[in-house]
Amino acid sequence: MGKKRQVKRQYKKAGLPPGTLVHIGERKLESVRITVIDYDESSFREKQVSNIEDCFKFKTTPTVTWINIDGLHDVNIIEKIGKHYDFHPLVLEDILHTGQRPKFEDLDSYIFIVLMMLRFDDESQAVLSEQVSLVLGRNYVISFQEDVGDVFEQIRDRLRNAKGKVRKMGSDYLMYALLDAIVDSYFGIMEKLGEKIESLEEELVNDPTDRILKQIHNLKREMIYLRKSVWPLRELISGLERSESDFIQETTNVYLRDVYDHTIQVIDTVESFRDMVSGMLDIYLSSISNRMNAVMKVLTIIATIFIPLTFVAGIYGMNFEYMPELKWRYGYLTVLILMLVITGGMLLYFKRKKWL
Amino acid sequence: MGKKRQVKRQYKKAGLPPGTLVHIGERKLESVRITVIDYDESSFREKQVSNIEDCFKFKTTPTVTWINIDGLHDVNIIEKIGKHYDFHPLVLEDILHTGQRPKFEDLDSYIFIVLMMLRFDDESQAVLSEQVSLVLGRNYVISFQEDVGDVFEQIRDRLRNAKGKVRKMGSDYLMYALLDAIVDSYFGIMEKLGEKIESLEEELVNDPTDRILKQIHNLKREMIYLRKSVWPLRELISGLERSESDFIQETTNVYLRDVYDHTIQVIDTVESFRDMVSGMLDIYLSSISNRMNAVMKVLTIIATIFIPLTFVAGIYGMNFEYMPELKWRYGYLTVLILMLVITGGMLLYFKRKKWL
Amino acid sequence: MGKKRQVKRQYKKAGLPPGTLVHIGERKLESVRITVIDYDESSFREKQVSNIEDCFKFKTTPTVTWINIDGLHDVNIIEKIGKHYDFHPLVLEDILHTGQRPKFEDLDSYIFIVLMMLRFDDESQAVLSEQVSLVLGRNYVISFQEDVGDVFEQIRDRLRNAKGKVRKMGSDYLMYALLDAIVDSYFGIMEKLGEKIESLEEELVNDPTDRILKQIHNLKREMIYLRKSVWPLRELISGLERSESDFIQETTNVYLRDVYDHTIQVIDTVESFRDMVSGMLDIYLSSISNRMNAVMKVLTIIATIFIPLTFVAGIYGMNFEYMPELKWRYGYLTVLILMLVITGGMLLYFKRKKWL
Amino acid sequence: MGKKRQVKRQYKKAGLPPGTLVHIGERKLESVRITVIDYDESSFREKQVSNIEDCFKFKTTPTVTWINIDGLHDVNIIEKIGKHYDFHPLVLEDILHTGQRPKFEDLDSYIFIVLMMLRFDDESQAVLSEQVSLVLGRNYVISFQEDVGDVFEQIRDRLRNAKGKVRKMGSDYLMYALLDAIVDSYFGIMEKLGEKIESLEEELVNDPTDRILKQIHNLKREMIYLRKSVWPLRELISGLERSESDFIQETTNVYLRDVYDHTIQVIDTVESFRDMVSGMLDIYLSSISNRMNAVMKVLTIIATIFIPLTFVAGIYGMNFEYMPELKWRYGYLTVLILMLVITGGMLLYFKRKKWL
Amino acid sequence: MGKKRQVKRQYKKAGLPPGTLVHIGERKLESVRITVIDYDESSFREKQVSNIEDCFKFKTTPTVTWINIDGLHDVNIIEKIGKHYDFHPLVLEDILHTGQRPKFEDLDSYIFIVLMMLRFDDESQAVLSEQVSLVLGRNYVISFQEDVGDVFEQIRDRLRNAKGKVRKMGSDYLMYALLDAIVDSYFGIMEKLGEKIESLEEELVNDPTDRILKQIHNLKREMIYLRKSVWPLRELISGLERSESDFIQETTNVYLRDVYDHTIQVIDTVESFRDMVSGMLDIYLSSISNRMNAVMKVLTIIATIFIPLTFVAGIYGMNFEYMPELKWRYGYLTVLILMLVITGGMLLYFKRKKWL
C-alpha cells in the first residue's frame, strides 16, 4: 500500500529548510474544493467557495465555522490560510507532507491533529488511507483532506437539520464529532477484514494453495499498516483529553473518553486479527505437511505392494534351464495365489498402521 | 465467536450522533423482564414488574434497591431509566451497544461498569459471552443483561435468606457481590478449557489428525477472545479500588482487592493456557514430521530390499545366447541364495541404522 | 500438575458468600498437627498440642510464638484461630482455598503472606507444590501448611540450639527466616531441573525419539507452572520491604533485600531454562529433518543406481527376433561391464554431491 | 557491516586510562579537512583552514561559528580543540572512538551529541555508517565527521544565500538543522530498503532460491544494525527537548519536536520492515515446502501409474510352461487394454485428489 | 557453563542461618594471595602480604588503600576483614557464595558491588566467568576474586607510574577504574563471539551439518548466560550514579556515566547477537529443506525417466505367442527409438519445470 509512496515523499524533502511548503503526496483530484459551514444554535449557512479569502470573514464572527479543504496540491491556498490564521510553518508542512504519523499538538492559540481516514477498497481488497489534518481554534475547525469524499456526511446532515447536540455546542464538540466519525469508520474496515479472515480461514482448511499463502501475506502487511495508523491514535486522544487548552470544555471530555474507548477497541481488534493471521500461517504450513504426508502414503502403498510382486514375477522370468517350478502343472496358479497372499498381507499391515 | 457480530454492530452506528439510542446486538429473548429486589437488614421485597415506572418509587427509599433488566431490545425502557436516574447519553449508548470492552467509569453521582459474563457452551464447545452493565448509585444497583439466566442466583438466595453479610451492607457491597460472582464463574470456564486442553493433548500424542489441528486452532481463537474479555478487568477493578467515590466504603475495598486477586489468577491461567496451546501446535507439527519419517522408512526399506533383488532377477531374464550361468545345474539355487544373502545384509544394515 | 486441581477448587466456591470457610484442595493427611514454639533470647519451649485452644495463652506473652498447623481440612480449627487472632474472613478463605497466587497483604494488625513450597518429586519427575500461608503479628507467626513435612527443620534446630541470630530477634525475623528457607529450597528444584535439561539435551543429540519430545513438552509445562509460582514472589517481597508495618523492624529490611536478590536469581534461572527448553525443541525438529534427509538419501542412492541397471537388463530380456546383441559372443559380458560402468559413474556423482 | 569493526575498536582501548586520546576506527581519508562558517543575519564568511588555530579567534565573536572537521585520525587537532573549548576528556574520547551508541550529554557549558550518518551503498547493497559528533556551545557548533562528504550541503547553501530562517537564528537552530538533515536522510535509506524488500518479495514468489534466502538474511542483519542506530535517537532528541540548557531557546523546541516526530516515523518504518522481512522468511519456507510437494506429486504419479503396469508385464514375462493366456489369440491385446484401463483409473483417481 | 555449578552452590546453603560463612564455589587455587597498594598523589607502596592483619594498619591512613584478595576458600581471612571493616554478615556471605547476580548495595559506611569478570576460553570456545566483589569505603577499596589473574594489570601500572588521573583522585575513582576495566574487557568477549558467529555463518551457508547445529545451540546458551551477567550491570551502574553516598564525588559521576554508556553498548551487542543467532537457526533449517529438495529432485528425475522405459522393455519381454511386433524386422530399433523419444520428452519437461 502506501508504504513505498510515503517513504518517497519524505525523501524529496530532505535538505530543504524546515517549513518549506511543497505538497508531497499523490495529486488525487483536479481542483481544490473549499466548503464553509457556519452555524450556531439558531443559524446555519453552508456554501462552496472558489476563493479561500471568502472564508476569512468568518474568523471574527462568534458563530462556529468549519472550513473543509479537499485537495492539497494548491500550496498557495494552504499558505494563505496559514498566514491568515497564523499557523506555524511546521504545521503547514505537516498538512502538506501526507503520510504523517497520527499526532496531536497543542500550540496555545490552536490545536493541530493529524490522523488517517481509512477506506476498504473492495476492488483491490486493500485498505486505502487518506491523511486528514484538523486545526481547532476558539470558534473554528479547519479540516484538510487529500481527496473529495469522506465520512463526515452525517455530521453535515446533523448540522443542517439541527439534529443531536452538535449545533448547541462549540467548535471543540465539532472536532470531537469529526474524530468520532473517523474512528467509528474504522469499525467498518475491521468488519471487512474480519470477513476476509473468516473466508480465508475456510478456504485454507478446504484447499490450501499458493494463492492463499499470498493472501495471508497481504493480510499480514495490511495489519502492519493498520497498526501503524491506529496505535498512535491512542496517544493522540488521551493527549487531547489531558490537554489544558482553553477551548476544549469540560463537558467535551466525556465524549473524548468515549472515542478513546473506541480506539482501544479498534486496537484490541487489530491485535486479535494479527494473532489470527499468524495462526492461519501455522495452519497453512501444517496443511501442506499433511498433504505431503498423504502423497507419500499413496506412493508408499503402491510401491510397497507392487515392488515385491514384480520381484516374484522377475524370479520366474529368469531363463535358467533347471527351474523345476516352471514345469509344474500348477506353478503359474501357485505364483498368482502367492501374489494375492502378499498383497493381502500388505493391505492388512497398512490397515493396522492406519494408512488406509 | 462473537467477533464478527461485535464488529458489525458498531458499524451500523457509524455516523449517528453520539448518544443515539439504538440496540446493537442480537435480540436474545421475546420480552424484557424487569425484577426489583429491595432490602435492608430487616426487610426484603422481591417482585417482577412489567412496567419500568413501578421501580422508580424505590429510588428515594433508604433501602438498597437492585433492579435487574434482562433484554436490551426495548430501547424505550432503557431510555426511561436513563431519564429517571439521570444517566449520561453515552452511558445508555454503551449499555445498548453490546460488545463493549470491559471498563469502569466514575460519573460522580453514579458509577458505571461494563463487563462480560461468560458461559461455556458444551454443545458448540465454545465460550459464549453476554454483556452485563452495572450502574451503582448511592442506594441502588441497576444491572442490564442481554438475556435471562445469570450467575447471580446464589446472591439472590443470600439476600432472601439474609445469609452472609450482604443484607447488612450497602449497595457497594451488592455491586462487589455481583462482580465477584462473575469473576468466580470464570474459574468454571477455565476448568472446562483446561479439561479440553488436557484431552486434546492426549489425543494429540496418540493420533494427530487434521481434526485436532482445527480444534487447536479453535482453542487458540477462544484464548484470543477470552484474553480480550479478561485483561481489561484488571484495570477495571483496580480503578474501582482507587476511585474516591462517596458510596464505595472503605470496608468494601478489602473485598475488591480479593476480586482483583482472583482476576489476576484468571489472567495468569489464560496466559498459561495460551502457552500450552502454542506448545501443542509445536507437538502437532513434530508428530506429523515423525509420521512422515515413519512412512518414508517403510518405503525405503521395501524399495531398498527389493530393487536390487529385482535387478538380479532381471539379469537372468536376459536372452543372451551365451550366458553360462543359465546352464549350470545349481544356477537357480545359487541365485536364490544370493538373493537371501543380499536381503540379510540389507536387514542388518537397517538394524544398525535403527530403522527396524 | 496442580493446574486442573486448582481450577476445580475455585469452581466449587463460585456463588458462595465471600469468606465462607470451606477447605478447597486435596486432603493430604489424616489429622491436623499443631505445634507451638515459644521463645525469647533466654527461654525456649516446643510442644505439639492436640487442642488449638492450648496455643491461645501464648498470645499475650511477650515472647515470640510460632504456631505451625499442618493440614487444612479441619475448618473448625482455622475458624477458631481466626476468631481468637481476629483475622479477616477473606484471609481465612485464602488460607483454606489452596492454589492461591503468591501475595502479601498488610492488614494493619497483622501481615498475611501466601506462597508456594515446591518439591521435586523424583518418582514422577515433576515439581509438586504445597501452599504455605504465614500470618505475622506483633509477637507471633502462624504458619499453615497442607501437609506434614517442610523445609523449616533447620530453623527449628537453630531455635532449639540458640544458634544464629534468630532467638535474639523478633517475630519479623522468624518470618524472614521462613521465607528465606522456602526461597532457598527453590534452588534445589532449579538444580534438579537443570540436570534434567542437561541429560535430555544429551539424549536429544544422540537419539531424538518421540519420548523425548514428550519430555520436552512436560518440561515446558513445568516451566509455565514454576513461573506462575515464582514471578509473584518478586512483588510479594518488595511489597514486604516497602511496607510500613510497625512490627517489621528496620534491621530486617537488609535480610528481606537478600531474599529479594535470591528471588530474582531464581526468576532469572527459570527464564534461562525456558529459553533453553525452546532451544531444545528447535534442535529436536531439525534432528528429525536431518533423519528424514538421511533416509531419503539411502533410498535415492539405491534407487538411482539400480533403476537404470534394471532397465538395461529389461532391454535384453525383450523377445524380439532381430536383436543382434543377443547373438554376440561377448554380449553378456559387455552388458555386465556396461552395468559396472554405470554404477561407478553413479557412485562418483554421489561422492561429488557429498551424499556418501 | 560495521559490527565486527566496532567491537574491535573498543577492544584496543581496554585497560587504557579513560580519556586517553587514540583514534579508534578506520582511517578514511588522507588529511584532515577543516572548514569554518561564521555568520549572523547580515554577514557570512566561509573558509577552509589548514591550521586548527585559525578557527579559535571565532570563539569570542558574537556571530555563530560552525567548525566542521572531516577526518579523525589526527588526534593532535582534536586535542587542541578540546583544550581551547575546554571539553571533558571523555567527550574527546567519544569523538575519537567511532562506533558509539547515539547519545546526548548536557555538560553545562556545552552540549555533546553523537549520532550516525547513514548511507545506502548501491554497490554492496548495504547501509554504511559514519559517526557524526556535534558540540553545541553558546555561539558555536563544532561537527566531527569520519570522512569528507555529508548530508549538510543544502544547509550550507541556505547559509550562503540567507535562505530560510537559519541565518536569523542562533547556534541551537543550526544544530537542529544538522540533526534534521541527518534524520531526513534516513528516509532515503528507508526508501531504498523498501524497494529492496519489494523486489525481493516479487522474486520470492516467482522463484525461491538459495540466493534469496541469503538476501533475506542480509536484510535482517541490516535491520538489526539500523535499529541499533535509530532507536537511541528517540531518547537523544527527547533528551535535547527536555534539557534546560541556556542556549537552546524556547522557539527551537517546536523544531526539535518535529525532528522527534520524524525519528518516531523512521523507527515505525524500521519495525514494519522487520515484520515484513520475518514474513518473507515464512513465505520462503512454505514456498520450499510447496516445491517439494510438487516434486513428490510428479514422482508419485509416474511411479503409481507405471509400477502396476510393469508388474503386469512382468507376469506375462514369466516362463511357466502352463500359462494358458500366452497361447490366446488376443492375449496380448487384452493385456494392452487392461493396462490402458489401469492407467485411466489411476488418472481419474489423481484428478479426484486434485493432483493433476 | 557455570549454570549447573551455580545452582548447586546455592543448594548447599539452604537452611543454614543467613550470614553463615561457607565458601560456595570451586576452589580455584592453592593458597590465598593478598596484595596491598597504598597511594596518594605523591606516595606509592605495593606489597604482597601473607597475613591479612598486615593490611589493617592502612585503614586509618588518609592515603587510598586497595586490598586485593585472590582466592575465597579461606573463610577465616574473609571473616577477619569483615570484622575489622565492620561488614554486614550478608555481605560476607555474598562474597563467598560465588554465582551471585551482579548488584550494588549502599550500606552507608561502605558500598558493596558484585559483578562478573568474563574471559573467553579459546580452548573450550566458551565464556568463563569469575565473581569479583568490590567494597568501597571512604579511603579504601577491597576487591575479592576467585582466582589469580585479572584485567586490572593496566590500572596497577598506571598507579605505579602515576600515569593518568588515578593517583590524584580518591577511592571512588579507583573503584570506577576497576569497573571500567571489567566492562571494557567485555568488548573483547563480544569481538570473539562476533568472529565465531561470522565464521559459523559462512560454514552454515556452504555446508550445513549436524555439528553446526550443535555449535549454534551452544552459542545460544552462551548468549543466555552472557545476558544474565550483563543485563543487571545496567541497573548496578545507574544505581551507583544515583546513590547519594558521601564518598562518591560529583566529578566521578561523569566517569560512571561513561561506563554506563559502555554497558548499554555491550547489552545492545548481546541483543544483536541473539537476533543473529536465531536468524542462523532459520537459515540452517531452510538449508536442510533445500538439501532434501535437491535429493528428492534427483530421485524423481531418475525414477521418472527409467520407470516408463523399464515398462516398455517389460512389454516386449512378455511371452505371448501372438505379438506381431516381435517378428518385425525393425521392431527392436523402433522400440529403442521410442525409448529415446520418451527420455527426450521427460528431459524437456524437467527443463521447463526448472529441475535441471
Short mmCIF file of N, CA and C in Angstrom, two decimals, chain A residues 279-352:
data_model
loop_
_atom_site.label_atom_id
_atom_site.label_comp_id
_atom_site.label_asym_id
_atom_site.label_seq_id
_atom_site.Cartn_x
_atom_site.Cartn_y
_atom_site.Cartn_z
N GLY A 279 -1.86 -17.32 13.28
CA GLY A 279 -2.40 -18.66 13.46
C GLY A 279 -2.68 -19.31 12.10
N MET A 280 -3.18 -18.52 11.15
CA MET A 280 -3.51 -19.06 9.84
C MET A 280 -2.26 -19.57 9.12
N LEU A 281 -1.18 -18.85 9.30
CA LEU A 281 0.05 -19.29 8.66
C LEU A 281 0.49 -20.65 9.21
N ASP A 282 0.36 -20.80 10.52
CA ASP A 282 0.69 -22.10 11.12
C ASP A 282 -0.17 -23.20 10.51
N ILE A 283 -1.47 -22.91 10.40
CA ILE A 283 -2.39 -23.90 9.82
C ILE A 283 -1.98 -24.21 8.39
N TYR A 284 -1.66 -23.17 7.64
CA TYR A 284 -1.28 -23.37 6.25
C TYR A 284 -0.09 -24.33 6.16
N LEU A 285 0.92 -24.03 6.99
CA LEU A 285 2.12 -24.86 6.94
C LEU A 285 1.83 -26.30 7.31
N SER A 286 0.98 -26.50 8.32
CA SER A 286 0.72 -27.89 8.68
C SER A 286 -0.21 -28.56 7.68
N SER A 287 -1.05 -27.78 7.01
CA SER A 287 -1.86 -28.38 5.95
C SER A 287 -0.96 -28.89 4.83
N ILE A 288 0.03 -28.11 4.49
CA ILE A 288 0.95 -28.54 3.44
C ILE A 288 1.67 -29.81 3.86
N SER A 289 2.12 -29.83 5.10
CA SER A 289 2.78 -31.04 5.60
C SER A 289 1.84 -32.23 5.52
N ASN A 290 0.59 -31.99 5.91
CA ASN A 290 -0.38 -33.07 5.85
C ASN A 290 -0.57 -33.59 4.44
N ARG A 291 -0.63 -32.67 3.49
CA ARG A 291 -0.80 -33.05 2.08
C ARG A 291 0.38 -33.90 1.61
N MET A 292 1.56 -33.42 1.95
CA MET A 292 2.75 -34.16 1.55
C MET A 292 2.69 -35.57 2.13
N ASN A 293 2.25 -35.61 3.39
CA ASN A 293 2.10 -36.89 4.05
C ASN A 293 1.16 -37.81 3.27
N ALA A 294 0.04 -37.25 2.82
CA ALA A 294 -0.94 -38.04 2.09
C ALA A 294 -0.34 -38.55 0.78
N VAL A 295 0.37 -37.66 0.07
CA VAL A 295 1.01 -38.05 -1.19
C VAL A 295 2.00 -39.19 -0.94
N MET A 296 2.80 -39.00 0.10
CA MET A 296 3.80 -40.01 0.44
C MET A 296 3.16 -41.36 0.73
N LYS A 297 2.02 -41.31 1.40
CA LYS A 297 1.36 -42.56 1.75
C LYS A 297 0.92 -43.32 0.51
N VAL A 298 0.31 -42.63 -0.44
CA VAL A 298 -0.14 -43.27 -1.67
C VAL A 298 1.05 -43.91 -2.38
N LEU A 299 2.11 -43.11 -2.49
CA LEU A 299 3.31 -43.63 -3.15
C LEU A 299 3.80 -44.89 -2.44
N THR A 300 3.86 -44.80 -1.13
CA THR A 300 4.41 -45.91 -0.37
C THR A 300 3.54 -47.15 -0.48
N ILE A 301 2.23 -46.95 -0.43
CA ILE A 301 1.33 -48.10 -0.53
C ILE A 301 1.49 -48.79 -1.88
N ILE A 302 1.43 -48.02 -2.94
CA ILE A 302 1.56 -48.59 -4.29
C ILE A 302 2.91 -49.30 -4.44
N ALA A 303 3.97 -48.57 -4.06
CA ALA A 303 5.31 -49.14 -4.25
C ALA A 303 5.49 -50.38 -3.39
N THR A 304 5.02 -50.31 -2.16
CA THR A 304 5.25 -51.41 -1.24
C THR A 304 4.49 -52.66 -1.66
N ILE A 305 3.33 -52.47 -2.29
CA ILE A 305 2.60 -53.65 -2.76
C ILE A 305 3.23 -54.23 -4.02
N PHE A 306 3.53 -53.36 -4.99
CA PHE A 306 3.91 -53.89 -6.30
C PHE A 306 5.37 -54.26 -6.44
N ILE A 307 6.23 -53.61 -5.68
CA ILE A 307 7.65 -53.93 -5.83
C ILE A 307 7.92 -55.40 -5.49
N PRO A 308 7.42 -55.93 -4.38
CA PRO A 308 7.67 -57.36 -4.13
C PRO A 308 7.02 -58.25 -5.18
N LEU A 309 5.80 -57.87 -5.63
CA LEU A 309 5.15 -58.69 -6.64
C LEU A 309 5.97 -58.74 -7.93
N THR A 310 6.42 -57.58 -8.33
CA THR A 310 7.24 -57.52 -9.53
C THR A 310 8.50 -58.36 -9.38
N PHE A 311 9.03 -58.37 -8.19
CA PHE A 311 10.21 -59.20 -7.94
C PHE A 311 9.88 -60.68 -8.16
N VAL A 312 8.75 -61.10 -7.62
CA VAL A 312 8.36 -62.51 -7.78
C VAL A 312 8.22 -62.84 -9.28
N ALA A 313 7.53 -61.93 -9.99
CA ALA A 313 7.38 -62.16 -11.43
C ALA A 313 8.75 -62.21 -12.10
N GLY A 314 9.66 -61.35 -11.62
CA GLY A 314 11.02 -61.34 -12.16
C GLY A 314 11.71 -62.69 -11.98
N ILE A 315 11.55 -63.28 -10.79
CA ILE A 315 12.15 -64.57 -10.50
C ILE A 315 11.79 -65.59 -11.59
N TYR A 316 10.47 -65.66 -11.87
CA TYR A 316 10.05 -66.68 -12.82
C TYR A 316 10.19 -66.23 -14.26
N GLY A 317 10.75 -65.07 -14.44
CA GLY A 317 11.09 -64.63 -15.79
C GLY A 317 12.54 -64.98 -16.12
N MET A 318 13.26 -65.54 -15.14
CA MET A 318 14.65 -65.90 -15.38
C MET A 318 14.72 -67.12 -16.31
N ASN A 319 15.81 -67.18 -17.05
CA ASN A 319 15.91 -68.20 -18.09
C ASN A 319 16.76 -69.41 -17.70
N PHE A 320 16.90 -69.69 -16.41
CA PHE A 320 17.69 -70.86 -16.02
C PHE A 320 17.09 -72.12 -16.61
N GLU A 321 17.97 -73.04 -17.00
CA GLU A 321 17.47 -74.30 -17.56
C GLU A 321 16.81 -75.14 -16.50
N TYR A 322 17.41 -75.14 -15.31
CA TYR A 322 16.87 -76.02 -14.27
C TYR A 322 16.06 -75.22 -13.26
N MET A 323 14.85 -74.88 -13.61
CA MET A 323 13.95 -74.25 -12.64
C MET A 323 12.71 -75.11 -12.54
N PRO A 324 12.70 -76.05 -11.59
CA PRO A 324 11.62 -77.06 -11.55
C PRO A 324 10.22 -76.44 -11.53
N GLU A 325 10.06 -75.31 -10.80
CA GLU A 325 8.69 -74.74 -10.68
C GLU A 325 8.08 -74.48 -12.04
N LEU A 326 8.91 -74.10 -13.00
CA LEU A 326 8.38 -73.72 -14.30
C LEU A 326 7.65 -74.88 -14.98
N LYS A 327 8.06 -76.03 -14.63
CA LYS A 327 7.46 -77.21 -15.26
C LYS A 327 6.19 -77.67 -14.56
N TRP A 328 6.01 -77.24 -13.30
CA TRP A 328 4.84 -77.72 -12.55
C TRP A 328 3.54 -77.38 -13.26
N ARG A 329 2.56 -78.26 -13.06
CA ARG A 329 1.25 -78.08 -13.67
C ARG A 329 0.60 -76.80 -13.13
N TYR A 330 0.70 -76.65 -11.79
CA TYR A 330 0.01 -75.50 -11.20
C TYR A 330 0.97 -74.40 -10.72
N GLY A 331 2.17 -74.43 -11.32
CA GLY A 331 3.17 -73.42 -10.94
C GLY A 331 2.62 -72.01 -11.09
N TYR A 332 2.08 -71.76 -12.26
CA TYR A 332 1.56 -70.42 -12.55
C TYR A 332 0.50 -70.02 -11.53
N LEU A 333 -0.45 -70.93 -11.30
CA LEU A 333 -1.53 -70.66 -10.37
C LEU A 333 -0.98 -70.39 -8.96
N THR A 334 -0.04 -71.24 -8.55
CA THR A 334 0.56 -71.09 -7.22
C THR A 334 1.16 -69.71 -7.06
N VAL A 335 1.89 -69.28 -8.09
CA VAL A 335 2.54 -67.98 -8.01
C VAL A 335 1.48 -66.87 -7.92
N LEU A 336 0.42 -67.01 -8.73
CA LEU A 336 -0.63 -65.99 -8.66
C LEU A 336 -1.23 -65.92 -7.26
N ILE A 337 -1.46 -67.10 -6.66
CA ILE A 337 -2.03 -67.13 -5.32
C ILE A 337 -1.05 -66.52 -4.31
N LEU A 338 0.23 -66.88 -4.46
CA LEU A 338 1.26 -66.31 -3.60
C LEU A 338 1.20 -64.78 -3.65
N MET A 339 1.06 -64.25 -4.86
CA MET A 339 1.00 -62.80 -5.02
C MET A 339 -0.21 -62.20 -4.30
N LEU A 340 -1.34 -62.90 -4.42
CA LEU A 340 -2.54 -62.42 -3.74
C LEU A 340 -2.31 -62.39 -2.24
N VAL A 341 -1.65 -63.42 -1.72
CA VAL A 341 -1.38 -63.50 -0.28
C VAL A 341 -0.49 -62.34 0.15
N ILE A 342 0.56 -62.08 -0.64
CA ILE A 342 1.45 -60.95 -0.31
C ILE A 342 0.65 -59.65 -0.26
N THR A 343 -0.17 -59.43 -1.31
CA THR A 343 -0.97 -58.21 -1.38
C THR A 343 -1.86 -58.09 -0.15
N GLY A 344 -2.54 -59.21 0.18
CA GLY A 344 -3.42 -59.19 1.35
C GLY A 344 -2.66 -58.82 2.61
N GLY A 345 -1.50 -59.44 2.76
CA GLY A 345 -0.68 -59.16 3.96
C GLY A 345 -0.33 -57.68 4.04
N MET A 346 0.08 -57.15 2.90
CA MET A 346 0.45 -55.73 2.87
C MET A 346 -0.74 -54.86 3.28
N LEU A 347 -1.89 -55.15 2.69
CA LEU A 347 -3.06 -54.33 2.98
C LEU A 347 -3.40 -54.37 4.46
N LEU A 348 -3.26 -55.56 5.03
CA LEU A 348 -3.52 -55.71 6.46
C LEU A 348 -2.56 -54.85 7.28
N TYR A 349 -1.30 -54.91 6.87
CA TYR A 349 -0.27 -54.12 7.56
C TYR A 349 -0.60 -52.62 7.50
N PHE A 350 -1.04 -52.19 6.33
CA PHE A 350 -1.37 -50.76 6.18
C PHE A 350 -2.59 -50.40 7.02
N LYS A 351 -3.53 -51.33 7.07
CA LYS A 351 -4.71 -51.07 7.88
C LYS A 351 -4.30 -50.87 9.33
N ARG A 352 -3.42 -51.76 9.81
CA ARG A 352 -3.01 -51.63 11.20
C ARG A 352 -2.25 -50.33 11.42
#
